[in-house]
mmCIF file of C-alpha atoms in Angstrom:
data_model
loop_
_atom_site.group_PDB
_atom_site.id
_atom_site.type_symbol
_atom_site.label_atom_id
_atom_site.label_comp_id
_atom_site.label_asym_id
_atom_site.label_seq_id
_atom_site.Cartn_x
_atom_site.Cartn_y
_atom_site.Cartn_z
ATOM 1 C CA MET A 1 23.079 -18.547 -21.897
ATOM 2 C CA ILE A 2 25.242 -22.070 -20.913
ATOM 3 C CA ALA A 3 24.061 -23.970 -18.435
ATOM 4 C CA VAL A 4 27.047 -26.657 -16.496
ATOM 5 C CA ILE A 5 26.120 -29.349 -14.118
ATOM 6 C CA GLY A 6 29.448 -31.010 -12.878
ATOM 7 C CA SER A 7 32.130 -30.906 -10.618
ATOM 8 C CA SER A 8 34.136 -28.762 -8.255
ATOM 9 C CA ASN A 9 37.422 -29.935 -6.812
ATOM 10 C CA VAL A 10 40.853 -28.449 -5.511
ATOM 11 C CA ASP A 11 43.855 -29.786 -7.474
ATOM 12 C CA MET A 12 46.509 -30.717 -5.931
ATOM 13 C CA VAL A 13 49.576 -30.607 -8.421
ATOM 14 C CA ILE A 14 52.847 -32.403 -8.191
ATOM 15 C CA ASN A 15 55.535 -31.400 -10.459
ATOM 16 C CA VAL A 16 58.150 -34.488 -11.375
ATOM 17 C CA ASP A 17 60.557 -35.161 -14.008
ATOM 18 C CA ASP A 18 58.601 -38.480 -15.499
ATOM 19 C CA PHE A 19 56.063 -40.300 -13.806
ATOM 20 C CA THR A 20 56.336 -42.163 -10.759
ATOM 21 C CA LEU A 21 56.702 -46.079 -11.363
ATOM 22 C CA PRO A 22 54.993 -48.736 -9.088
ATOM 23 C CA GLY A 23 56.926 -49.248 -5.952
ATOM 24 C CA GLN A 24 59.216 -45.837 -6.490
ATOM 25 C CA THR A 25 59.429 -42.943 -4.323
ATOM 26 C CA GLN A 26 60.811 -39.572 -6.062
ATOM 27 C CA LYS A 27 61.224 -36.098 -4.936
ATOM 28 C CA GLY A 28 58.400 -33.829 -6.274
ATOM 29 C CA LEU A 29 59.772 -30.623 -7.598
ATOM 30 C CA GLU A 30 56.910 -28.433 -6.773
ATOM 31 C CA LEU A 31 53.374 -28.878 -4.770
ATOM 32 C CA SER A 32 50.530 -26.193 -6.190
ATOM 33 C CA TYR A 33 47.061 -26.175 -4.944
ATOM 34 C CA TYR A 34 44.366 -24.793 -7.998
ATOM 35 C CA PRO A 35 40.707 -24.256 -7.998
ATOM 36 C CA GLY A 36 39.510 -27.255 -10.347
ATOM 37 C CA GLY A 37 37.110 -30.046 -11.215
ATOM 38 C CA LYS A 38 35.668 -30.810 -14.609
ATOM 39 C CA GLY A 39 32.375 -29.130 -14.204
ATOM 40 C CA ALA A 40 34.391 -25.702 -12.728
ATOM 41 C CA ASN A 41 36.609 -26.021 -15.348
ATOM 42 C CA GLN A 42 34.380 -25.820 -18.296
ATOM 43 C CA ALA A 43 31.740 -23.412 -16.605
ATOM 44 C CA VAL A 44 34.939 -20.998 -15.368
ATOM 45 C CA THR A 45 36.506 -20.765 -18.924
ATOM 46 C CA SER A 46 32.969 -20.153 -20.692
ATOM 47 C CA ARG A 47 32.498 -17.525 -18.163
ATOM 48 C CA LEU A 48 36.047 -15.866 -18.310
ATOM 49 C CA LEU A 49 35.429 -15.897 -21.893
ATOM 50 C CA GLY A 50 32.201 -13.471 -21.834
ATOM 51 C CA GLY A 51 29.370 -16.233 -21.567
ATOM 52 C CA GLU A 52 26.293 -15.921 -19.256
ATOM 53 C CA VAL A 53 26.508 -19.051 -17.123
ATOM 54 C CA TYR A 54 24.397 -21.149 -14.584
ATOM 55 C CA PHE A 55 26.927 -23.423 -12.558
ATOM 56 C CA LEU A 56 25.116 -25.980 -10.652
ATOM 57 C CA THR A 57 27.578 -27.933 -8.295
ATOM 58 C CA CYS A 58 28.193 -29.000 -4.681
ATOM 59 C CA LEU A 59 30.681 -27.905 -2.300
ATOM 60 C CA GLY A 60 31.507 -29.340 1.140
ATOM 61 C CA ASN A 61 32.266 -28.548 4.747
ATOM 62 C CA ASP A 62 36.116 -27.945 4.564
ATOM 63 C CA GLY A 63 38.577 -25.704 3.674
ATOM 64 C CA ASN A 64 38.741 -26.591 -0.003
ATOM 65 C CA ALA A 65 35.079 -25.653 -0.201
ATOM 66 C CA GLN A 66 35.615 -22.112 1.138
ATOM 67 C CA MET A 67 38.493 -22.014 -1.418
ATOM 68 C CA MET A 68 36.190 -22.967 -4.655
ATOM 69 C CA LYS A 69 33.143 -20.659 -3.263
ATOM 70 C CA ARG A 70 35.398 -17.684 -3.036
ATOM 71 C CA GLU A 71 36.713 -18.633 -6.715
ATOM 72 C CA LEU A 72 33.589 -18.774 -8.026
ATOM 73 C CA GLU A 73 31.958 -16.167 -6.497
ATOM 74 C CA ALA A 74 34.640 -13.600 -7.642
ATOM 75 C CA ILE A 75 33.249 -14.195 -11.117
ATOM 76 C CA ASP A 76 29.547 -14.489 -10.494
ATOM 77 C CA LEU A 77 29.398 -18.235 -10.564
ATOM 78 C CA GLY A 78 28.042 -18.739 -6.856
ATOM 79 C CA ASN A 79 24.156 -18.985 -8.179
ATOM 80 C CA GLY A 80 24.441 -22.624 -8.577
ATOM 81 C CA ILE A 81 26.431 -23.626 -5.517
ATOM 82 C CA ARG A 82 24.810 -26.249 -3.175
ATOM 83 C CA TYR A 83 26.491 -27.260 -0.112
ATOM 84 C CA VAL A 84 26.597 -30.774 1.427
ATOM 85 C CA ASP A 85 27.902 -32.394 4.937
ATOM 86 C CA SER A 86 31.360 -33.955 3.474
ATOM 87 C CA PRO A 87 34.453 -33.366 2.400
ATOM 88 C CA ASN A 88 34.618 -31.363 -0.776
ATOM 89 C CA GLY A 89 36.038 -32.894 -3.777
ATOM 90 C CA VAL A 90 40.052 -33.145 -4.693
ATOM 91 C CA ALA A 91 42.076 -34.166 -7.151
ATOM 92 C CA LEU A 92 45.923 -35.588 -6.784
ATOM 93 C CA ILE A 93 47.685 -34.792 -10.212
ATOM 94 C CA GLU A 94 51.039 -35.792 -11.149
ATOM 95 C CA VAL A 95 52.515 -33.670 -13.843
ATOM 96 C CA SER A 96 55.770 -34.653 -15.994
ATOM 97 C CA SER A 97 58.221 -32.501 -17.070
ATOM 98 C CA SER A 98 56.706 -33.006 -21.029
ATOM 99 C CA GLY A 99 53.473 -31.425 -19.965
ATOM 100 C CA GLU A 100 51.707 -34.571 -19.505
ATOM 101 C CA ASN A 101 49.414 -35.795 -16.384
ATOM 102 C CA ARG A 102 48.049 -38.262 -14.457
ATOM 103 C CA ILE A 103 44.956 -37.722 -12.430
ATOM 104 C CA ILE A 104 43.442 -39.422 -9.001
ATOM 105 C CA VAL A 105 40.019 -37.911 -8.155
ATOM 106 C CA TYR A 106 38.121 -38.156 -4.823
ATOM 107 C CA PRO A 107 34.645 -36.872 -5.630
ATOM 108 C CA GLY A 108 33.500 -35.910 -2.096
ATOM 109 C CA ALA A 109 30.700 -33.372 -2.243
ATOM 110 C CA ASN A 110 30.301 -33.955 -6.156
ATOM 111 C CA SER A 111 28.513 -37.415 -5.482
ATOM 112 C CA HIS A 112 26.067 -35.539 -3.597
ATOM 113 C CA LEU A 113 24.689 -33.654 -6.881
ATOM 114 C CA SER A 114 21.540 -35.706 -7.232
ATOM 115 C CA PRO A 115 18.850 -35.716 -9.886
ATOM 116 C CA GLU A 116 16.714 -34.293 -7.271
ATOM 117 C CA ILE A 117 18.787 -31.108 -6.776
ATOM 118 C CA ILE A 118 18.772 -30.751 -10.553
ATOM 119 C CA ALA A 119 15.089 -31.074 -10.269
ATOM 120 C CA ASP A 120 15.146 -28.418 -7.710
ATOM 121 C CA SER A 121 17.331 -25.820 -9.911
ATOM 122 C CA ARG A 122 15.289 -26.720 -13.165
ATOM 123 C CA GLU A 123 13.824 -23.197 -13.628
ATOM 124 C CA SER A 124 17.153 -21.701 -13.585
ATOM 125 C CA LEU A 125 19.011 -24.687 -15.360
ATOM 126 C CA LEU A 126 16.502 -24.323 -18.664
ATOM 127 C CA LYS A 127 16.876 -20.720 -19.397
ATOM 128 C CA ALA A 128 20.323 -21.851 -20.952
ATOM 129 C CA ASP A 129 19.878 -22.997 -24.215
ATOM 130 C CA ILE A 130 23.009 -24.851 -24.076
ATOM 131 C CA LEU A 131 24.182 -27.550 -21.644
ATOM 132 C CA LEU A 132 27.791 -28.903 -20.889
ATOM 133 C CA LEU A 133 28.223 -32.060 -18.928
ATOM 134 C CA GLN A 134 30.941 -34.250 -17.955
ATOM 135 C CA ASN A 135 31.363 -37.569 -15.875
ATOM 136 C CA GLU A 136 32.512 -36.563 -12.551
ATOM 137 C CA ILE A 137 29.153 -36.392 -10.443
ATOM 138 C CA PRO A 138 27.034 -39.670 -10.116
ATOM 139 C CA PHE A 139 26.003 -40.816 -13.586
ATOM 140 C CA GLU A 140 21.935 -41.333 -12.976
ATOM 141 C CA SER A 141 22.339 -37.012 -12.453
ATOM 142 C CA THR A 142 24.204 -36.928 -15.789
ATOM 143 C CA LEU A 143 21.705 -38.935 -17.702
ATOM 144 C CA TYR A 144 18.996 -37.234 -15.752
ATOM 145 C CA ALA A 145 20.345 -33.570 -16.758
ATOM 146 C CA ALA A 146 20.815 -34.805 -20.366
ATOM 147 C CA LYS A 147 17.108 -36.107 -20.739
ATOM 148 C CA LEU A 148 15.637 -33.001 -19.118
ATOM 149 C CA PHE A 149 17.502 -30.701 -21.891
ATOM 150 C CA SER A 150 17.492 -33.259 -24.624
ATOM 151 C CA GLU A 151 13.571 -33.023 -24.186
ATOM 152 C CA ALA A 152 13.450 -29.267 -24.101
ATOM 153 C CA GLY A 153 14.843 -28.835 -27.357
ATOM 154 C CA LYS A 154 18.366 -27.750 -25.940
ATOM 155 C CA THR A 155 21.829 -29.094 -27.028
ATOM 156 C CA VAL A 156 23.593 -31.188 -24.765
ATOM 157 C CA ILE A 157 27.408 -31.208 -25.111
ATOM 158 C CA PHE A 158 28.759 -34.281 -23.053
ATOM 159 C CA ASP A 159 32.497 -34.995 -22.346
ATOM 160 C CA PRO A 160 32.695 -38.388 -21.223
ATOM 161 C CA ALA A 161 35.474 -37.890 -18.777
ATOM 162 C CA PRO A 162 36.139 -40.290 -16.867
ATOM 163 C CA SER A 163 34.962 -42.697 -19.433
ATOM 164 C CA SER A 164 33.979 -45.470 -16.623
ATOM 165 C CA ASN A 165 30.585 -46.480 -15.730
ATOM 166 C CA ILE A 166 28.906 -44.784 -18.915
ATOM 167 C CA ASP A 167 25.801 -46.132 -19.670
ATOM 168 C CA LYS A 168 25.614 -45.810 -23.379
ATOM 169 C CA SER A 169 21.733 -45.072 -23.088
ATOM 170 C CA ILE A 170 22.706 -41.278 -22.798
ATOM 171 C CA LEU A 171 23.926 -40.959 -26.183
ATOM 172 C CA ARG A 172 20.210 -41.019 -27.185
ATOM 173 C CA TYR A 173 20.156 -37.372 -24.994
ATOM 174 C CA VAL A 174 23.417 -35.880 -26.278
ATOM 175 C CA SER A 175 23.602 -33.406 -29.369
ATOM 176 C CA ILE A 176 27.727 -33.591 -28.944
ATOM 177 C CA ILE A 177 29.821 -36.092 -27.399
ATOM 178 C CA THR A 178 33.496 -34.755 -27.196
ATOM 179 C CA PRO A 179 36.041 -37.892 -26.237
ATOM 180 C CA ASN A 180 39.622 -37.519 -26.355
ATOM 181 C CA GLU A 181 41.153 -40.679 -28.277
ATOM 182 C CA THR A 182 41.119 -43.021 -24.869
ATOM 183 C CA GLU A 183 37.604 -42.196 -23.932
ATOM 184 C CA MET A 184 36.545 -42.864 -27.651
ATOM 185 C CA ALA A 185 38.361 -46.523 -27.641
ATOM 186 C CA GLU A 186 36.668 -47.222 -24.322
ATOM 187 C CA LEU A 187 33.343 -45.689 -25.854
ATOM 188 C CA ALA A 188 33.229 -47.588 -29.484
ATOM 189 C CA GLY A 189 36.067 -50.396 -28.812
ATOM 190 C CA TYR A 190 39.433 -50.598 -29.023
ATOM 191 C CA ASN A 191 41.362 -51.219 -32.392
ATOM 192 C CA LEU A 192 39.029 -48.959 -34.456
ATOM 193 C CA GLY A 193 39.786 -46.229 -36.934
ATOM 194 C CA ILE A 194 38.379 -42.898 -36.512
ATOM 195 C CA GLU A 195 35.832 -43.008 -38.892
ATOM 196 C CA GLU A 196 34.489 -46.701 -38.072
ATOM 197 C CA ALA A 197 34.436 -45.662 -34.208
ATOM 198 C CA THR A 198 32.869 -42.394 -34.725
ATOM 199 C CA ALA A 199 30.019 -44.109 -36.972
ATOM 200 C CA LYS A 200 29.404 -46.230 -34.239
ATOM 201 C CA LEU A 201 28.755 -43.902 -31.680
ATOM 202 C CA HIS A 202 26.260 -42.444 -34.343
ATOM 203 C CA LYS A 203 24.419 -45.792 -34.299
ATOM 204 C CA MET A 204 24.208 -45.865 -30.691
ATOM 205 C CA GLY A 205 22.055 -42.352 -31.073
ATOM 206 C CA CYS A 206 24.779 -39.355 -30.886
ATOM 207 C CA GLU A 207 23.977 -36.900 -33.259
ATOM 208 C CA ASP A 208 27.761 -35.884 -33.772
ATOM 209 C CA VAL A 209 31.079 -36.872 -32.522
ATOM 210 C CA LEU A 210 33.784 -34.425 -31.587
ATOM 211 C CA LEU A 211 37.258 -36.173 -31.113
ATOM 212 C CA LYS A 212 39.685 -34.023 -29.388
ATOM 213 C CA ARG A 213 43.212 -35.511 -30.389
ATOM 214 C CA GLY A 214 45.686 -33.191 -28.689
ATOM 215 C CA ASN A 215 48.447 -32.292 -30.314
ATOM 216 C CA LYS A 216 46.861 -33.554 -33.576
ATOM 217 C CA GLY A 217 44.022 -31.558 -33.546
ATOM 218 C CA VAL A 218 40.034 -32.373 -33.579
ATOM 219 C CA PHE A 219 38.453 -34.375 -35.702
ATOM 220 C CA PHE A 220 34.175 -33.664 -35.984
ATOM 221 C CA SER A 221 31.594 -35.784 -37.428
ATOM 222 C CA GLY A 222 28.289 -34.898 -37.700
ATOM 223 C CA ARG A 223 25.471 -36.690 -39.842
ATOM 224 C CA SER A 224 25.812 -35.131 -43.031
ATOM 225 C CA LYS A 225 29.686 -33.441 -42.795
ATOM 226 C CA SER A 226 32.729 -34.231 -41.397
ATOM 227 C CA LEU A 227 35.589 -31.750 -40.387
ATOM 228 C CA VAL A 228 39.228 -31.531 -39.402
ATOM 229 C CA VAL A 229 40.777 -28.752 -37.534
ATOM 230 C CA PRO A 230 44.258 -28.708 -36.855
ATOM 231 C CA ALA A 231 45.944 -28.077 -33.188
ATOM 232 C CA PHE A 232 48.145 -24.644 -32.855
ATOM 233 C CA LYS A 233 51.952 -25.791 -32.256
ATOM 234 C CA VAL A 234 52.641 -24.307 -28.608
ATOM 235 C CA ARG A 235 54.796 -25.635 -26.004
ATOM 236 C CA ALA A 236 53.128 -27.770 -23.736
ATOM 237 C CA ILE A 237 53.932 -27.224 -19.915
ATOM 238 C CA ASP A 238 50.703 -28.499 -18.360
ATOM 239 C CA SER A 239 47.933 -30.218 -19.977
ATOM 240 C CA THR A 240 45.589 -30.837 -17.161
ATOM 241 C CA ALA A 241 42.434 -28.816 -18.307
ATOM 242 C CA ALA A 242 43.322 -28.372 -21.951
ATOM 243 C CA GLY A 243 39.946 -30.578 -22.766
ATOM 244 C CA ASP A 244 37.989 -28.723 -20.289
ATOM 245 C CA VAL A 245 39.198 -25.700 -21.800
ATOM 246 C CA PHE A 246 38.262 -26.409 -25.395
ATOM 247 C CA ASN A 247 34.578 -27.593 -23.914
ATOM 248 C CA GLY A 248 33.945 -24.490 -22.265
ATOM 249 C CA ALA A 249 35.159 -22.097 -25.165
ATOM 250 C CA PHE A 250 33.378 -24.299 -27.754
ATOM 251 C CA ALA A 251 29.885 -23.425 -25.835
ATOM 252 C CA CYS A 252 30.478 -19.960 -25.787
ATOM 253 C CA SER A 253 31.570 -19.500 -29.481
ATOM 254 C CA LEU A 254 28.527 -21.524 -30.225
ATOM 255 C CA ASP A 255 26.573 -19.435 -27.689
ATOM 256 C CA ARG A 256 27.678 -16.316 -29.738
ATOM 257 C CA GLY A 257 26.288 -17.613 -32.630
ATOM 258 C CA LEU A 258 29.547 -18.518 -34.314
ATOM 259 C CA ASP A 259 29.385 -21.436 -36.975
ATOM 260 C CA LEU A 260 30.866 -24.909 -36.328
ATOM 261 C CA HIS A 261 33.999 -24.635 -37.731
ATOM 262 C CA ALA A 262 34.793 -21.070 -36.407
ATOM 263 C CA SER A 263 34.120 -22.267 -32.935
ATOM 264 C CA LEU A 264 36.630 -25.210 -33.260
ATOM 265 C CA ARG A 265 38.947 -23.139 -34.228
ATOM 266 C CA TYR A 266 38.622 -20.668 -31.426
ATOM 267 C CA ALA A 267 38.344 -23.512 -29.005
ATOM 268 C CA CYS A 268 41.725 -25.172 -30.501
ATOM 269 C CA ALA A 269 42.981 -21.910 -29.709
ATOM 270 C CA ALA A 270 41.706 -21.781 -26.324
ATOM 271 C CA ALA A 271 43.089 -25.203 -25.417
ATOM 272 C CA ALA A 272 46.348 -24.362 -26.863
ATOM 273 C CA LEU A 273 47.064 -21.517 -24.921
ATOM 274 C CA SER A 274 46.188 -23.160 -21.856
ATOM 275 C CA VAL A 275 48.485 -25.975 -22.115
ATOM 276 C CA THR A 276 51.657 -23.214 -22.199
ATOM 277 C CA ARG A 277 50.892 -22.451 -18.287
ATOM 278 C CA ARG A 278 50.078 -24.347 -15.306
ATOM 279 C CA GLY A 279 46.802 -24.937 -13.369
ATOM 280 C CA ALA A 280 43.783 -26.000 -14.455
ATOM 281 C CA GLN A 281 41.342 -22.608 -14.028
ATOM 282 C CA LYS A 282 44.664 -20.603 -13.794
ATOM 283 C CA SER A 283 45.611 -21.556 -16.991
ATOM 284 C CA ILE A 284 42.443 -20.220 -18.826
ATOM 285 C CA PRO A 285 43.366 -17.650 -21.650
ATOM 286 C CA ARG A 286 41.095 -14.588 -22.244
ATOM 287 C CA ASN A 287 39.556 -13.200 -25.528
ATOM 288 C CA GLU A 288 41.910 -10.876 -26.722
ATOM 289 C CA GLU A 289 44.746 -14.016 -26.302
ATOM 290 C CA ILE A 290 42.611 -16.495 -28.405
ATOM 291 C CA GLY A 291 42.504 -13.535 -30.998
ATOM 292 C CA SER A 292 45.802 -13.068 -31.576
ATOM 293 C CA LEU A 293 46.771 -16.566 -31.836
ATOM 294 C CA LEU A 294 43.931 -16.686 -34.437
ATOM 295 C CA GLY A 295 45.432 -13.918 -36.423
ATOM 296 C CA GLU A 296 42.567 -11.714 -35.661
#
C-alpha cells in the first residue's frame, strides 16, 4: 500500500507560443482547467496504475474544491480528504509551444494540512509501506510525516518540489529523494557535477538519490551502486506533471515488488507518455500503454 500526503490544486493552464516576457502582454492560445497539485498527481498516478493508495489532503470551500472532490472520489481516493475554511489551492501554468512550463502556485487549503491532521490520520497512513511526499504543504508537516514513517521502518520518497524553504534535516528521514536538476542544484549547490552533488546529499543523510533529468533520463545513486536509465524518445506537448507521474509510477512499481532497474524503466516510460498529452492528471497513462512502450 502507498500513502501520499500532499497538495490538491486546480490547474489553470494557458497555452502560448513562447513564454511571456516581463512587461509583455500576449494573446493566449487556449485556456484549460485540470485537477492537479503534486500530491494529487502522484496519488492519482499510483491509483490509476493499480496501486492501493491512501491520500491525505486538504480541500477548501469553493467550486475548485468541489471539482477536486469529484475527481478524487471517482477513483476511490476520497477517504483522506479533510475540508477547511479556505479557498482551494490553485496553480497558474503557462505552457509554451515546445511543451515547457512555468508555474505559480497559490497554496490555499493546502497550507492548512498540519502535523495535527497527520497525527489524527496516523492509523490509516501507517498501513502503507511507502510514503510519497512533496513540498506543497507546510514544511513542518512534511518533516513530521517523514519522521513518522522513517521511525516506523517504512520507505519515504521525497520530491523536493518546490525546493524553497527546505530544512535539510529532513534528509535523515528520507529513503529516496527525487529532485530534478534545478532542485538538485538548490539543495546541493550550484556548479557541481552529478556525482559530486549526489555524494553531498548522501553526506547530509539521504540514503538514495534519484535525479530526474527530463529528456536525458534518470541517474540513481545508492549507497552501494549507481544506475543510469535513459529517457524514451517522444514528442513533448506538455511536461506539467511529468515528474509527478514518474514518482507515482515509481512508487507503484516498487510496491508491486519489481526491482530497482525495472521500476526506474517503468517510471521513465510513464513520464514519457505523460508529456505527449495536455494536463496534469489527464496526462497519466495506463498500464497497457506503458507496457507497449516498454515492449512487453
